[in-house]
Short mmCIF file of C-alpha atoms in Angstrom, two decimals:
data_model
loop_
_atom_site.label_atom_id
_atom_site.label_comp_id
_atom_site.label_asym_id
_atom_site.label_seq_id
_atom_site.Cartn_x
_atom_site.Cartn_y
_atom_site.Cartn_z
CA MET I 1 113.05 72.09 79.97
CA ASN I 2 113.33 75.08 78.30
CA PRO I 3 114.20 78.44 80.40
CA ILE I 4 111.24 80.57 81.27
CA THR I 5 113.59 83.43 80.62
CA TYR I 6 116.86 82.93 81.29
CA LYS I 7 119.37 80.02 82.76
CA LEU I 8 122.96 80.33 83.77
CA ASN I 9 123.95 76.60 83.61
CA ILE I 10 122.45 76.40 80.15
CA ASP I 11 125.62 74.73 78.66
CA GLY I 12 127.04 73.31 81.53
CA SER I 13 127.63 74.21 85.23
CA ALA I 14 127.32 78.12 85.73
CA ALA I 15 130.56 77.82 87.90
CA SER I 16 132.44 76.90 84.66
CA THR I 17 130.55 78.70 82.25
CA TYR I 18 128.70 81.86 83.21
CA TYR I 19 130.64 83.28 86.20
CA PRO I 20 134.00 83.32 84.23
CA ALA I 21 132.08 84.82 81.48
CA ILE I 22 130.23 87.88 83.42
CA THR I 23 133.47 88.55 85.65
CA ALA I 24 134.94 89.08 81.83
CA PHE I 25 132.33 91.30 80.72
CA THR I 26 132.35 93.25 83.74
CA ASN I 27 135.79 94.03 83.17
CA GLU I 28 135.13 95.29 79.57
CA VAL I 29 132.53 97.37 80.95
CA LEU I 30 134.51 99.13 83.37
CA GLU I 31 137.42 99.47 80.79
CA ARG I 32 135.04 100.80 78.49
CA ALA I 33 133.99 103.73 81.13
CA GLU I 34 137.18 104.78 81.97
CA GLU I 35 137.22 107.74 79.42
CA SER I 36 133.69 108.45 79.33
CA LEU I 37 131.76 107.68 82.88
CA MET I 38 134.79 107.90 85.02
CA PRO I 39 135.53 111.29 85.14
CA ILE I 40 131.91 112.35 86.01
CA ALA I 41 131.98 109.76 88.58
CA LYS I 42 134.94 111.03 90.22
CA LYS I 43 133.14 114.70 90.20
CA TYR I 44 129.99 113.19 91.51
CA ARG I 45 132.12 111.29 94.45
CA LEU I 46 133.47 114.58 95.39
CA PHE I 47 130.00 116.22 95.41
CA LEU I 48 128.76 113.40 98.01
CA ILE I 49 131.77 113.83 100.31
CA GLY I 50 131.80 117.76 100.09
CA TYR I 51 127.85 117.76 101.09
CA ASN I 52 128.43 114.71 103.44
CA LEU I 53 125.53 112.83 101.71
CA GLU I 54 126.66 109.35 102.06
CA GLU I 55 129.75 107.60 103.04
CA PRO I 56 131.56 107.17 99.66
CA ARG I 57 131.50 104.10 97.50
CA THR I 58 133.69 102.90 94.93
CA LEU I 59 133.67 104.74 91.69
CA GLU I 60 132.82 101.26 89.99
CA GLU I 61 129.38 101.41 91.96
CA TYR I 62 128.95 105.04 90.52
CA ILE I 63 129.46 103.75 86.96
CA TYR I 64 126.88 101.10 87.56
CA GLU I 65 124.37 103.81 88.48
CA PHE I 66 125.23 105.79 85.42
CA LEU I 67 124.74 102.61 83.26
CA ASN I 68 121.53 101.77 85.34
CA LEU I 69 120.25 105.13 84.72
CA GLY I 70 120.68 104.83 80.73
CA ILE I 71 119.13 101.63 80.58
CA LEU I 72 116.16 102.62 82.47
CA TRP I 73 115.47 105.86 80.93
CA LYS I 74 115.55 104.03 77.50
CA ALA I 75 112.86 101.51 78.77
CA TYR I 76 110.84 103.35 80.67
CA GLY I 77 111.60 107.18 80.11
CA ASN I 78 108.78 107.80 77.35
CA THR I 79 106.39 105.99 79.47
CA ALA I 80 107.27 108.17 82.78
CA MET I 81 106.84 111.31 80.60
CA ALA I 82 103.27 110.02 79.20
CA VAL I 83 101.84 110.16 82.70
CA THR I 84 100.09 113.20 83.26
CA PHE I 85 98.49 112.29 86.76
CA ALA I 86 98.81 109.61 89.38
CA PRO I 87 98.97 109.50 93.43
CA PHE I 88 102.89 109.14 93.27
CA ARG I 89 103.09 109.47 96.90
CA PHE I 90 100.69 107.26 98.13
CA MET I 91 101.79 104.60 95.69
CA ALA I 92 105.26 104.74 96.85
CA CYS I 93 104.00 104.20 100.28
CA LEU I 94 102.20 101.24 99.23
CA GLY I 95 105.51 99.79 98.11
CA GLU I 96 106.98 100.27 101.76
CA TRP I 97 103.84 98.97 103.59
CA ARG I 98 103.76 95.67 101.83
CA LYS I 99 107.14 95.12 103.58
CA THR I 100 106.34 96.28 106.82
CA HIS I 101 102.83 94.97 107.07
CA PRO I 102 103.19 91.37 105.65
CA ARG I 103 99.59 90.37 106.90
CA TRP I 104 98.15 93.04 104.58
CA LYS I 105 100.53 92.35 101.80
CA PRO I 106 97.86 90.18 99.50
CA PHE I 107 95.31 93.05 99.84
CA ILE I 108 98.15 95.54 99.24
CA ASP I 109 99.28 93.68 96.20
CA ILE I 110 95.96 93.66 94.63
CA VAL I 111 95.67 97.50 94.95
CA ARG I 112 99.00 97.87 93.59
CA GLY I 113 98.53 95.77 90.47
CA PHE I 114 95.22 97.92 89.66
CA MET I 115 96.91 101.47 90.11
CA LEU I 116 100.11 100.43 88.42
CA SER I 117 98.46 99.80 85.52
CA PHE I 118 95.81 102.47 85.41
CA PHE I 119 98.24 105.28 86.42
CA LEU I 120 101.71 104.28 85.64
CA VAL I 121 101.45 102.39 82.17
CA PRO I 122 99.63 104.62 79.51
CA SER I 123 99.23 102.44 76.45
CA SER I 124 101.13 102.13 73.17
CA ILE I 125 104.51 103.81 74.53
CA ARG I 126 107.70 103.00 72.85
CA ARG I 127 111.22 103.07 73.98
CA THR I 128 113.10 106.42 74.57
CA GLU I 129 115.98 106.34 72.00
CA THR I 130 117.24 110.14 73.02
CA ALA I 131 118.66 111.37 76.28
CA PRO I 132 116.64 113.73 78.55
CA GLN I 133 116.80 117.35 77.38
CA THR I 134 115.67 118.82 81.07
CA LEU I 135 116.33 118.15 84.58
CA ASN I 136 112.58 117.94 84.63
CA GLU I 137 112.32 115.00 82.58
CA LEU I 138 114.84 113.17 84.73
CA GLU I 139 112.72 114.19 87.86
CA ARG I 140 109.52 112.72 86.29
CA LEU I 141 111.35 109.64 85.45
CA VAL I 142 112.69 109.13 89.30
CA THR I 143 109.25 110.03 90.54
CA TRP I 144 107.61 107.10 88.29
CA LEU I 145 110.31 104.70 89.34
CA GLU I 146 109.67 105.39 93.10
CA ALA I 147 105.80 104.94 92.80
CA THR I 148 106.57 101.45 91.08
CA GLY I 149 107.87 100.02 94.13
CA ASP I 150 109.98 97.57 91.85
CA PHE I 151 112.34 100.48 91.18
CA ARG I 152 112.37 101.98 94.86
CA GLU I 153 116.15 101.43 95.29
CA ASP I 154 116.87 102.87 92.00
CA ALA I 155 115.17 106.14 92.76
CA PHE I 156 116.68 106.53 96.50
CA ARG I 157 120.37 106.79 94.55
CA TYR I 158 118.69 109.12 91.52
CA ILE I 159 117.38 111.41 94.14
CA ARG I 160 120.98 112.42 94.94
CA TRP I 161 121.72 112.32 91.35
CA LEU I 162 119.34 115.31 90.77
CA GLY I 163 120.74 117.40 93.54
CA TYR I 164 124.29 117.11 91.75
CA LEU I 165 122.75 117.77 88.16
CA GLY I 166 120.68 120.65 89.46
CA ALA I 167 123.66 122.63 90.80
CA LYS I 168 125.27 122.46 87.09
CA GLN I 169 124.49 124.31 84.15
CA GLU I 170 122.05 122.98 81.38
CA LEU I 171 125.04 122.18 78.76
CA TYR I 172 126.59 120.00 81.59
CA PHE I 173 123.57 118.16 82.30
CA ARG I 174 122.69 117.39 78.51
CA ASN I 175 126.48 116.28 78.23
CA VAL I 176 126.57 113.99 80.92
CA MET I 177 123.07 112.32 79.81
CA ASP I 178 124.33 111.97 76.30
CA LYS I 179 127.20 110.39 77.45
CA ILE I 180 125.10 107.94 79.65
CA ILE I 181 122.73 107.10 76.90
CA SER I 182 125.48 106.51 74.32
CA PHE I 183 127.05 104.20 76.93
CA ALA I 184 123.72 102.50 77.46
CA ASP I 185 123.44 102.21 73.53
CA TRP I 186 127.00 100.36 73.17
CA PHE I 187 126.10 97.91 76.46
CA GLU I 188 122.69 96.79 74.88
CA GLN I 189 124.35 95.57 71.82
CA GLU I 190 127.51 94.38 73.50
CA SER I 191 125.74 92.62 76.17
CA GLU I 192 123.67 90.50 74.02
CA LYS I 193 126.53 89.32 72.08
CA ARG I 194 128.63 88.34 75.39
CA MET I 195 125.71 87.13 77.63
CA GLY I 196 122.60 86.62 75.49
CA LYS I 197 123.01 82.92 75.35
CA TYR I 198 121.87 83.06 79.00
CA THR I 199 118.64 85.09 78.24
CA PRO I 200 117.35 83.22 75.02
CA ASN I 201 113.82 83.35 76.05
CA VAL I 202 113.40 86.88 77.78
CA SER I 203 111.70 88.46 74.62
CA ASP I 204 109.64 85.74 73.69
CA PHE I 205 108.21 85.63 77.34
CA VAL I 206 107.61 89.20 77.61
CA ASN I 207 105.74 89.27 74.24
CA ARG I 208 103.46 86.10 75.01
CA SER I 209 102.71 87.41 78.62
CA SER I 210 102.21 90.56 78.98
CA SER I 211 98.34 90.68 78.90
CA ARG I 212 98.81 88.12 81.45
CA TYR I 213 100.19 90.68 83.91
CA ARG I 214 98.18 93.59 82.99
CA TRP I 215 96.68 94.11 86.31
CA ARG I 216 99.49 92.21 88.46
CA GLU I 217 101.52 93.87 91.04
CA ASP I 218 104.62 92.18 89.68
CA ARG I 219 104.34 93.32 86.04
CA PHE I 220 107.60 95.41 85.85
CA SER I 221 109.78 92.44 87.77
CA CYS I 222 108.38 90.01 85.56
CA LEU I 223 108.20 91.72 82.29
CA ARG I 224 111.91 93.20 82.18
CA SER I 225 113.65 93.39 78.75
CA ARG I 226 116.57 91.33 78.00
CA VAL I 227 119.10 94.15 78.43
CA GLU I 228 117.56 94.55 81.89
CA TYR I 229 118.75 91.15 82.85
CA HIS I 230 122.29 91.55 81.53
CA LEU I 231 122.35 94.73 83.16
CA ASN I 232 121.56 93.04 86.75
CA MET I 233 123.91 90.38 85.82
CA VAL I 234 126.78 93.16 85.44
CA GLY I 235 125.41 94.85 88.87
CA ALA I 236 125.52 91.82 90.86
CA GLU I 237 129.09 91.26 89.71
CA ILE I 238 130.10 94.93 90.78
CA MET I 239 128.25 94.87 94.01
CA ASN I 240 129.81 91.57 94.99
CA ARG I 241 133.54 93.04 94.66
CA ALA I 242 132.39 96.36 95.95
CA TYR I 243 130.85 94.91 99.26
CA ARG I 244 133.65 91.87 99.43
CA ASN I 245 135.60 93.00 102.20
CA ASP I 246 132.85 94.09 104.45
CA PHE I 247 131.35 90.69 104.09
CA VAL I 248 134.57 88.59 104.68
CA SER I 249 135.07 90.55 107.77
CA CYS I 250 131.92 89.40 109.42
CA THR I 251 131.98 87.06 112.30
CA ASN I 252 128.61 85.29 111.08
CA ARG I 253 127.02 84.92 107.82
CA THR I 254 123.65 83.77 106.72
CA VAL I 255 122.27 82.82 103.55
CA LEU I 256 118.82 84.27 102.51
CA LEU I 257 116.84 81.91 100.03
CA PRO I 258 114.01 82.39 98.28
CA GLY I 259 110.73 80.21 99.00
CA CYS I 260 110.89 78.81 95.50
CA MET I 261 113.98 76.74 96.31
CA ARG I 262 111.95 74.34 98.54
CA ILE I 263 110.88 70.87 97.12
CA ARG I 264 107.48 71.19 99.02
CA SER I 265 104.70 73.60 98.63
CA VAL I 266 104.14 76.31 101.22
CA GLU I 267 101.55 74.10 103.12
CA GLU I 268 103.62 71.25 103.09
CA CYS I 269 106.92 72.43 104.07
CA LYS I 270 107.93 71.74 107.84
CA GLY I 271 109.90 74.85 108.37
CA ILE I 272 109.75 76.75 111.51
CA LYS I 273 108.39 80.28 110.96
CA THR I 274 110.34 83.26 112.99
CA LEU I 275 110.46 86.94 112.80
CA LYS I 276 113.24 87.06 110.19
CA GLY I 277 112.04 83.96 107.96
CA ILE I 278 111.65 80.30 108.00
CA ARG I 279 114.16 78.12 109.44
CA CYS I 280 114.66 74.58 107.71
CA THR I 281 114.15 71.43 109.77
CA GLY I 282 115.52 68.81 107.06
CA CYS I 283 111.89 67.41 106.56
CA ASN I 284 113.19 65.99 102.83
CA THR I 285 116.72 65.19 101.62
CA GLN I 286 115.76 66.19 98.13
CA CYS I 287 115.01 69.82 98.89
CA HIS I 288 117.61 72.26 97.86
CA VAL I 289 117.31 74.27 100.89
CA ASN I 290 117.88 71.00 103.31
CA GLN I 291 120.98 70.33 101.30
CA LEU I 292 122.40 74.00 101.71
CA ARG I 293 121.50 73.98 105.40
CA GLU I 294 123.54 70.68 105.46
CA ILE I 295 126.48 72.34 103.46
CA GLY I 296 125.85 75.32 106.24
CA LYS I 297 126.37 73.12 109.13
CA ARG I 298 129.63 72.19 107.86
CA HIS I 299 131.23 75.35 106.68
CA HIS I 300 129.76 77.36 109.55
CA PHE I 301 126.99 79.63 107.97
CA GLU I 302 123.38 79.47 108.67
CA VAL I 303 120.26 79.10 106.09
CA MET I 304 116.96 80.94 106.15
CA VAL I 305 114.20 80.77 103.70
CA ILE I 306 112.44 84.40 103.39
CA PRO I 307 109.22 85.30 101.67
CA HIS I 308 109.32 88.05 98.75
CA SER I 309 109.59 91.45 99.33
CA THR I 310 110.75 90.86 103.02
CA ASN I 311 111.99 93.81 105.05
CA LEU I 312 115.55 93.16 105.01
CA ASN I 313 116.25 95.97 107.50
CA LEU I 314 115.49 92.99 109.96
CA TRP I 315 119.01 91.52 109.20
CA SER I 316 120.76 94.68 110.18
CA THR I 317 123.24 94.24 113.29
CA LYS I 318 122.09 95.31 116.47
CA TRP I 319 124.37 97.04 119.01
CA GLY I 320 126.14 94.63 120.78
CA ASP I 321 125.92 91.62 118.38
CA SER I 322 128.46 90.15 116.35
CA THR I 323 128.86 91.28 113.13
CA LEU I 324 126.78 89.61 110.63
CA GLY I 325 127.29 89.02 106.71
CA VAL I 326 124.48 88.08 104.33
CA VAL I 327 124.40 86.23 101.03
CA GLY I 328 120.84 87.25 99.36
CA VAL I 329 119.80 84.79 96.49
CA ALA I 330 117.22 85.56 94.05
CA CYS I 331 116.31 85.31 90.57
CA LEU I 332 118.15 87.90 88.29
CA SER I 333 115.22 90.19 87.72
CA ALA I 334 114.95 91.34 91.46
CA LEU I 335 118.88 90.53 92.47
CA VAL I 336 120.13 94.22 92.49
CA GLN I 337 117.53 95.54 93.97
CA GLY I 338 117.71 93.38 96.98
CA GLY I 339 121.61 94.01 97.00
CA TRP I 340 120.99 97.71 97.03
CA GLU I 341 118.36 97.50 100.12
CA LEU I 342 121.15 95.48 102.11
CA LYS I 343 123.52 97.96 101.28
CA ARG I 344 121.25 100.87 102.47
CA ASN I 345 120.63 99.08 105.80
CA ASN I 346 124.45 98.95 106.49
CA ILE I 347 124.23 95.22 105.95
CA PRO I 348 127.65 93.80 104.51
CA ALA I 349 126.17 91.65 101.67
CA GLN I 350 127.01 89.15 98.75
CA CYS I 351 124.54 88.23 96.41
CA VAL I 352 124.19 84.92 93.81
CA PRO I 353 121.32 84.43 91.43
CA LEU I 354 119.23 81.34 90.84
CA ASN I 355 120.23 79.44 87.85
CA GLU I 356 116.82 80.13 86.41
CA CYS I 357 113.39 81.40 87.60
CA GLY I 358 110.23 79.04 88.04
CA CYS I 359 108.41 79.94 90.94
CA LYS I 360 104.48 79.15 90.89
CA LYS I 361 103.31 82.83 91.89
CA HIS I 362 105.50 84.91 89.72
CA TRP I 363 106.91 82.55 86.47
CA HIS I 364 105.13 79.41 86.08
CA LYS I 365 101.70 77.79 86.23
CA ASP I 366 102.74 74.96 88.06
CA GLY I 367 106.14 76.21 89.65
CA PHE I 368 109.16 73.88 89.94
CA PRO I 369 112.15 73.98 92.62
CA THR I 370 114.83 76.37 91.50
CA HIS I 371 118.42 76.04 92.56
CA LEU I 372 121.67 77.85 92.54
CA ASP I 373 125.28 76.97 91.86
CA VAL I 374 126.78 75.53 95.08
CA ARG I 375 130.36 76.10 93.80
CA GLU I 376 129.64 79.55 93.44
CA LEU I 377 127.66 79.95 96.90
CA LYS I 378 130.94 78.39 98.29
CA ARG I 379 133.21 80.51 97.05
CA ILE I 380 131.25 83.65 97.72
CA VAL I 381 130.65 82.40 101.40
CA ALA I 382 134.52 81.68 101.47
CA VAL I 383 134.22 78.24 102.66
#
């Protein structure tokens, strides 16, 4: 079966093909950033430390934020600039409410789908090829990102960037943005050469499906460009490296799986619903969730199924509890945002992408059970 958008095991097991490839490409990205972006990352880190704005993170994480900003500006900058009026604050709140009020999520998603297309997506918008010229342009992008809900975690990080760049001269701002856009240009071309074989149908899917997602709340997560998939590949690799030590030091570990990995439908699944998610009961030996549950029993980690857009704060360690490390599993279009949310809630985490997307709600009219690379999961969980 042809992949809907991407497929990590397209030419053999992902453990022996995709994961070595993304490791090597991520190393190349970071080496390339040494001269152009690393000096800026060091200054930004000192700014955060000086004003006690956050616990300092690795320089590689800040470099990824640079790259992410460049790709998002190129993809959505003109769209954000074209929006003259929108209830930004209310739309951002809707994105939060759907996590904290799951009973209202179906209704909220209908409202969000309409508002996203009506307010945030003017017609006939082209990609942005030039860097932002003023801080106000960047502010408008960040406001737009937060309002979408899908880029909420990105917006949280760039609010601090606005504070840093706002304290600088206009010439410095333009110099920084020129370097970021130049790096994003290089990444877009190079990532297609190096990782493009894993994303063969992304562009075709977007071209064929845009009208179908017109009024849907998942339009941004499902209609991402090819370079955004490659961006998330690198982002997941950098996050796993940065968060590794905190994760392996945890006493307990839980793997959070998406519902699309179940072999049975939502109605037929015998899993037990809990406050934090669905606990597999082993009702079907062919189910990927049950198979991972059995591996977890042998190697001392728990498996839970969580609905899309779950409030991940539920997994933060409470006072007096043993430390808990979480492995988040998701399709590439949502993987990095989930990792950032876990980090924001001080949850030691790692992430493993699904080998391909296939859920009925978002991607495929019939849907099919998705899966991950078990060898990679075992490596990540350190069994």
